[in-house]
Amino acid sequence: MALRFGLVDGARAEQAQQRLVADIRGRDIRLSTGFVGVSHLLPVLSARGEDGLAWRLMEQDAFPSWLFSVKHGATTIWERWDGWTPENGFQDAGMNSFNHYSLGSCGEWMYQTAAGIGLHPDAPGFQRMVIRPRPGGTLTHLAATHDSPYGRIASAWRRDAAGTTYDIVIPVNTTAEIHLAAASADAVREGDAPAATAPGVRLVKHEDGDAIFAVGSGSYRFVVP
């Protein structure tokens, strides 16, 4: 919570991050959060450069985890991590909903980080947006859409031996800043051309391992080897 809300900075933030990561690893990459903390866990990890650990938590299926219930047949998010377990069966019916949102807050991370659909800090409402997908885990492909006030935003990616292909749709009357993990901007292609010289695409910079492009409305296919 301290990292999420900026209550610590500098060396103390680094120390808090190290303790958080150590705690997660000490629990064999399993969850220990409840209603209040769970929505902040994955976003904090990704914001602090721990995408890999966030993906491992997301894909964990040992109890307690998001996929534990899925592994045992759930098609909705449960109210409790232990709503049912092989050892104890069902929890007390007085507080044991099998269709409950709170623990499903991981969906925010899936849209904003895994798919990378996000607001621009200077332009609320998606008139400008940031698309910053972060492929990871064992997934080979992912696709997500968001119906903004200006139309549908789409972000999809697919990984294979040749690299990662990103298919992105930006609705009319909007612009986007697209961040793609790449060793260099020169390696990124859009369609059949180098992305930096492709129609409707402008290279902004390469920074912190990301090639950053500015685009307007349209459909784009970026390929990163």
mmCIF file of C-alpha atoms in Angstrom:
data_model
loop_
_atom_site.group_PDB
_atom_site.id
_atom_site.type_symbol
_atom_site.label_atom_id
_atom_site.label_comp_id
_atom_site.label_asym_id
_atom_site.label_seq_id
_atom_site.Cartn_x
_atom_site.Cartn_y
_atom_site.Cartn_z
ATOM 1 C CA MET A 1 0.000 0.000 0.000
ATOM 2 C CA ALA A 2 2.868 2.369 0.791
ATOM 3 C CA LEU A 3 4.348 1.844 -2.675
ATOM 4 C CA ARG A 4 0.993 2.154 -4.415
ATOM 5 C CA PHE A 5 0.166 5.516 -2.837
ATOM 6 C CA GLY A 6 3.666 6.983 -2.831
ATOM 7 C CA LEU A 7 4.010 7.057 0.940
ATOM 8 C CA VAL A 8 7.696 6.145 0.656
ATOM 9 C CA ASP A 9 10.286 7.190 -1.896
ATOM 10 C CA GLY A 10 13.977 6.888 -2.655
ATOM 11 C CA ALA A 11 15.867 4.333 -0.600
ATOM 12 C CA ARG A 12 12.817 3.504 1.498
ATOM 13 C CA ALA A 13 10.802 2.675 -1.612
ATOM 14 C CA GLU A 14 13.605 0.402 -2.802
ATOM 15 C CA GLN A 15 13.657 -1.287 0.588
ATOM 16 C CA ALA A 16 9.879 -1.713 0.571
ATOM 17 C CA GLN A 17 10.050 -3.235 -2.903
ATOM 18 C CA GLN A 18 12.764 -5.673 -1.851
ATOM 19 C CA ARG A 19 10.725 -6.759 1.167
ATOM 20 C CA LEU A 20 7.581 -7.188 -0.921
ATOM 21 C CA VAL A 21 9.396 -9.309 -3.497
ATOM 22 C CA ALA A 22 11.091 -11.368 -0.779
ATOM 23 C CA ASP A 23 7.749 -11.955 0.940
ATOM 24 C CA ILE A 24 6.137 -13.184 -2.288
ATOM 25 C CA ARG A 25 9.070 -15.457 -3.087
ATOM 26 C CA GLY A 26 9.080 -16.720 0.495
ATOM 27 C CA ARG A 27 5.493 -17.863 -0.009
ATOM 28 C CA ASP A 28 6.405 -19.814 -3.165
ATOM 29 C CA ILE A 29 4.801 -17.135 -5.380
ATOM 30 C CA ARG A 30 1.409 -17.403 -3.683
ATOM 31 C CA LEU A 31 -0.999 -14.704 -2.584
ATOM 32 C CA SER A 32 -1.372 -13.449 0.971
ATOM 33 C CA THR A 33 -3.593 -10.416 0.333
ATOM 34 C CA GLY A 34 -7.297 -9.888 0.956
ATOM 35 C CA PHE A 35 -9.972 -7.507 -0.305
ATOM 36 C CA VAL A 36 -8.080 -4.311 0.506
ATOM 37 C CA GLY A 37 -4.611 -5.133 -0.753
ATOM 38 C CA VAL A 38 -5.194 -7.483 -3.654
ATOM 39 C CA SER A 39 -6.141 -4.815 -6.200
ATOM 40 C CA HIS A 40 -2.830 -3.020 -5.666
ATOM 41 C CA LEU A 41 -0.432 -5.970 -5.766
ATOM 42 C CA LEU A 42 0.059 -6.584 -9.494
ATOM 43 C CA PRO A 43 0.039 -2.874 -10.477
ATOM 44 C CA VAL A 44 2.703 -2.132 -7.845
ATOM 45 C CA LEU A 45 4.913 -4.976 -9.030
ATOM 46 C CA SER A 46 4.717 -3.838 -12.650
ATOM 47 C CA ALA A 47 5.226 -0.178 -11.761
ATOM 48 C CA ARG A 48 8.404 -1.185 -9.913
ATOM 49 C CA GLY A 49 9.801 -3.199 -12.831
ATOM 50 C CA GLU A 50 8.683 -6.612 -11.572
ATOM 51 C CA ASP A 51 6.523 -7.663 -14.537
ATOM 52 C CA GLY A 52 7.999 -11.155 -14.473
ATOM 53 C CA LEU A 53 6.980 -11.726 -10.867
ATOM 54 C CA ALA A 54 3.528 -10.267 -11.535
ATOM 55 C CA TRP A 55 3.053 -12.748 -14.374
ATOM 56 C CA ARG A 56 4.150 -15.629 -12.131
ATOM 57 C CA LEU A 57 1.570 -14.615 -9.520
ATOM 58 C CA MET A 58 -1.115 -14.286 -12.177
ATOM 59 C CA GLU A 59 -0.407 -17.769 -13.538
ATOM 60 C CA GLN A 60 0.021 -19.519 -10.189
ATOM 61 C CA ASP A 61 -2.611 -22.223 -9.650
ATOM 62 C CA ALA A 62 -1.565 -23.525 -6.227
ATOM 63 C CA PHE A 63 -3.624 -22.389 -3.236
ATOM 64 C CA PRO A 64 -4.042 -19.505 -2.585
ATOM 65 C CA SER A 65 -4.072 -18.015 -6.077
ATOM 66 C CA TRP A 66 -6.372 -16.689 -8.769
ATOM 67 C CA LEU A 67 -6.120 -19.843 -10.848
ATOM 68 C CA PHE A 68 -6.625 -22.270 -7.959
ATOM 69 C CA SER A 69 -10.394 -21.907 -8.292
ATOM 70 C CA VAL A 70 -10.192 -22.085 -12.091
ATOM 71 C CA LYS A 71 -8.224 -25.324 -11.834
ATOM 72 C CA HIS A 72 -11.090 -26.706 -9.751
ATOM 73 C CA GLY A 73 -13.820 -25.757 -12.204
ATOM 74 C CA ALA A 74 -14.727 -22.170 -11.298
ATOM 75 C CA THR A 75 -16.100 -19.976 -14.079
ATOM 76 C CA THR A 76 -16.548 -16.873 -11.882
ATOM 77 C CA ILE A 77 -14.432 -15.147 -9.233
ATOM 78 C CA TRP A 78 -15.029 -16.346 -5.684
ATOM 79 C CA GLU A 79 -15.458 -14.204 -2.575
ATOM 80 C CA ARG A 80 -12.763 -16.114 -0.709
ATOM 81 C CA TRP A 81 -9.522 -17.785 -1.710
ATOM 82 C CA ASP A 82 -10.676 -20.828 0.306
ATOM 83 C CA GLY A 83 -14.321 -20.850 -0.808
ATOM 84 C CA TRP A 84 -13.695 -24.514 -1.514
ATOM 85 C CA THR A 85 -10.606 -26.623 -0.975
ATOM 86 C CA PRO A 86 -10.025 -30.364 -1.386
ATOM 87 C CA GLU A 87 -9.088 -30.610 2.295
ATOM 88 C CA ASN A 88 -11.996 -28.680 3.842
ATOM 89 C CA GLY A 89 -14.728 -28.576 1.225
ATOM 90 C CA PHE A 90 -17.008 -25.514 1.216
ATOM 91 C CA GLN A 91 -16.575 -22.552 3.545
ATOM 92 C CA ASP A 92 -19.379 -21.188 5.761
ATOM 93 C CA ALA A 93 -22.324 -20.315 3.507
ATOM 94 C CA GLY A 94 -22.809 -17.070 5.447
ATOM 95 C CA MET A 95 -19.836 -15.586 3.580
ATOM 96 C CA ASN A 96 -18.963 -17.682 0.586
ATOM 97 C CA SER A 97 -20.222 -16.180 -2.650
ATOM 98 C CA PHE A 98 -19.025 -17.824 -5.848
ATOM 99 C CA ASN A 99 -19.691 -14.725 -7.942
ATOM 100 C CA HIS A 100 -17.897 -11.846 -6.267
ATOM 101 C CA TYR A 101 -15.869 -9.036 -7.772
ATOM 102 C CA SER A 102 -13.227 -7.918 -5.294
ATOM 103 C CA LEU A 103 -10.607 -10.614 -5.800
ATOM 104 C CA GLY A 104 -11.171 -10.203 -9.541
ATOM 105 C CA SER A 105 -9.420 -6.852 -9.485
ATOM 106 C CA CYS A 106 -6.558 -8.580 -11.299
ATOM 107 C CA GLY A 107 -8.617 -7.775 -14.399
ATOM 108 C CA GLU A 108 -7.391 -4.174 -14.171
ATOM 109 C CA TRP A 109 -3.800 -5.376 -14.493
ATOM 110 C CA MET A 110 -4.691 -7.654 -17.396
ATOM 111 C CA TYR A 111 -6.119 -4.724 -19.370
ATOM 112 C CA GLN A 112 -3.661 -2.014 -18.331
ATOM 113 C CA THR A 113 -0.422 -4.003 -18.209
ATOM 114 C CA ALA A 114 -0.753 -7.318 -20.037
ATOM 115 C CA ALA A 115 -2.726 -5.715 -22.885
ATOM 116 C CA GLY A 116 -1.319 -2.267 -22.133
ATOM 117 C CA ILE A 117 -4.441 -0.133 -22.643
ATOM 118 C CA GLY A 118 -4.036 2.959 -20.492
ATOM 119 C CA LEU A 119 -4.990 6.586 -20.081
ATOM 120 C CA HIS A 120 -2.533 9.338 -20.946
ATOM 121 C CA PRO A 121 -1.730 11.275 -17.745
ATOM 122 C CA ASP A 122 -2.397 14.610 -19.489
ATOM 123 C CA ALA A 123 -5.651 13.681 -21.242
ATOM 124 C CA PRO A 124 -8.478 11.940 -19.363
ATOM 125 C CA GLY A 125 -11.170 10.084 -21.248
ATOM 126 C CA PHE A 126 -8.948 8.396 -23.866
ATOM 127 C CA GLN A 127 -8.720 11.324 -26.295
ATOM 128 C CA ARG A 128 -5.030 10.585 -25.908
ATOM 129 C CA MET A 129 -3.920 7.217 -24.664
ATOM 130 C CA VAL A 130 -0.873 5.137 -23.861
ATOM 131 C CA ILE A 131 -0.621 1.620 -25.266
ATOM 132 C CA ARG A 132 2.118 -0.260 -23.413
ATOM 133 C CA PRO A 133 1.582 -4.025 -23.690
ATOM 134 C CA ARG A 134 3.783 -6.315 -21.645
ATOM 135 C CA PRO A 135 3.812 -9.901 -22.963
ATOM 136 C CA GLY A 136 4.932 -12.402 -20.386
ATOM 137 C CA GLY A 137 4.356 -15.606 -18.532
ATOM 138 C CA THR A 138 3.547 -18.683 -20.570
ATOM 139 C CA LEU A 139 0.989 -16.943 -22.800
ATOM 140 C CA THR A 140 1.751 -16.967 -26.504
ATOM 141 C CA HIS A 141 -1.060 -14.567 -27.416
ATOM 142 C CA LEU A 142 -3.509 -12.124 -25.872
ATOM 143 C CA ALA A 143 -6.232 -9.792 -27.163
ATOM 144 C CA ALA A 144 -8.228 -7.092 -25.375
ATOM 145 C CA THR A 145 -10.604 -4.273 -26.295
ATOM 146 C CA HIS A 146 -11.961 -1.249 -24.466
ATOM 147 C CA ASP A 147 -14.991 0.753 -25.626
ATOM 148 C CA SER A 148 -13.926 4.346 -24.990
ATOM 149 C CA PRO A 149 -16.090 7.471 -25.534
ATOM 150 C CA TYR A 150 -14.396 7.768 -28.948
ATOM 151 C CA GLY A 151 -14.802 4.171 -30.048
ATOM 152 C CA ARG A 152 -13.183 0.804 -29.555
ATOM 153 C CA ILE A 153 -9.518 0.545 -28.595
ATOM 154 C CA ALA A 154 -7.897 -2.806 -29.374
ATOM 155 C CA SER A 155 -4.573 -4.255 -28.307
ATOM 156 C CA ALA A 156 -3.402 -7.759 -29.163
ATOM 157 C CA TRP A 157 -0.070 -9.521 -29.252
ATOM 158 C CA ARG A 158 1.283 -12.863 -30.376
ATOM 159 C CA ARG A 159 4.697 -14.372 -29.633
ATOM 160 C CA ASP A 160 6.592 -16.970 -31.626
ATOM 161 C CA ALA A 161 10.190 -17.865 -32.425
ATOM 162 C CA ALA A 162 10.496 -14.908 -34.812
ATOM 163 C CA GLY A 163 9.462 -12.291 -32.245
ATOM 164 C CA THR A 164 6.318 -10.498 -31.092
ATOM 165 C CA THR A 165 3.566 -9.090 -33.306
ATOM 166 C CA TYR A 166 1.338 -6.332 -31.926
ATOM 167 C CA ASP A 167 -2.013 -5.462 -33.525
ATOM 168 C CA ILE A 168 -3.317 -2.134 -32.247
ATOM 169 C CA VAL A 169 -6.439 -0.156 -33.182
ATOM 170 C CA ILE A 170 -6.780 3.523 -32.239
ATOM 171 C CA PRO A 171 -10.286 5.034 -32.692
ATOM 172 C CA VAL A 172 -11.118 8.159 -34.694
ATOM 173 C CA ASN A 173 -10.343 11.622 -33.304
ATOM 174 C CA THR A 174 -7.782 10.254 -30.859
ATOM 175 C CA THR A 175 -4.017 9.825 -30.674
ATOM 176 C CA ALA A 176 -1.814 7.322 -28.903
ATOM 177 C CA GLU A 177 1.666 6.877 -27.562
ATOM 178 C CA ILE A 178 2.750 3.287 -28.150
ATOM 179 C CA HIS A 179 5.493 1.769 -25.993
ATOM 180 C CA LEU A 180 7.001 -1.492 -27.232
ATOM 181 C CA ALA A 181 9.762 -3.422 -25.497
ATOM 182 C CA ALA A 182 12.596 -3.509 -28.043
ATOM 183 C CA ALA A 183 16.382 -3.587 -28.030
ATOM 184 C CA SER A 184 16.356 -0.659 -30.456
ATOM 185 C CA ALA A 185 13.754 1.397 -32.304
ATOM 186 C CA ASP A 186 15.424 0.517 -35.609
ATOM 187 C CA ALA A 187 14.444 -3.131 -35.172
ATOM 188 C CA VAL A 188 10.703 -2.393 -34.976
ATOM 189 C CA ARG A 189 8.607 -2.650 -38.121
ATOM 190 C CA GLU A 190 5.085 -1.468 -38.861
ATOM 191 C CA GLY A 191 3.535 -3.340 -41.749
ATOM 192 C CA ASP A 192 6.243 -3.752 -44.385
ATOM 193 C CA ALA A 193 8.308 -0.723 -43.373
ATOM 194 C CA PRO A 194 10.583 0.316 -40.530
ATOM 195 C CA ALA A 195 8.231 1.717 -37.907
ATOM 196 C CA ALA A 196 10.142 5.001 -37.676
ATOM 197 C CA THR A 197 9.355 5.788 -41.333
ATOM 198 C CA ALA A 198 5.935 4.125 -41.674
ATOM 199 C CA PRO A 199 2.965 6.319 -42.688
ATOM 200 C CA GLY A 200 1.166 7.797 -39.686
ATOM 201 C CA VAL A 201 3.886 6.737 -37.253
ATOM 202 C CA ARG A 202 6.454 9.007 -35.601
ATOM 203 C CA LEU A 203 9.343 7.761 -33.497
ATOM 204 C CA VAL A 204 9.410 9.715 -30.242
ATOM 205 C CA LYS A 205 12.424 8.076 -28.591
ATOM 206 C CA HIS A 206 13.950 4.871 -27.312
ATOM 207 C CA GLU A 207 14.100 4.912 -23.524
ATOM 208 C CA ASP A 208 14.436 2.357 -20.737
ATOM 209 C CA GLY A 209 14.172 -0.531 -23.172
ATOM 210 C CA ASP A 210 11.057 0.806 -24.908
ATOM 211 C CA ALA A 211 10.664 2.095 -28.452
ATOM 212 C CA ILE A 212 8.054 4.849 -28.169
ATOM 213 C CA PHE A 213 5.947 5.883 -31.167
ATOM 214 C CA ALA A 214 3.240 8.513 -31.639
ATOM 215 C CA VAL A 215 0.307 7.541 -33.862
ATOM 216 C CA GLY A 216 -3.101 8.825 -34.858
ATOM 217 C CA SER A 217 -6.336 6.981 -35.547
ATOM 218 C CA GLY A 218 -6.026 3.721 -37.446
ATOM 219 C CA SER A 219 -4.976 0.083 -37.345
ATOM 220 C CA TYR A 220 -1.325 -0.806 -36.879
ATOM 221 C CA ARG A 221 0.733 -3.980 -36.914
ATOM 222 C CA PHE A 222 4.106 -3.671 -35.226
ATOM 223 C CA VAL A 223 6.650 -6.489 -35.268
ATOM 224 C CA VAL A 224 9.539 -6.680 -32.796
ATOM 225 C CA PRO A 225 12.100 -9.426 -33.462
#
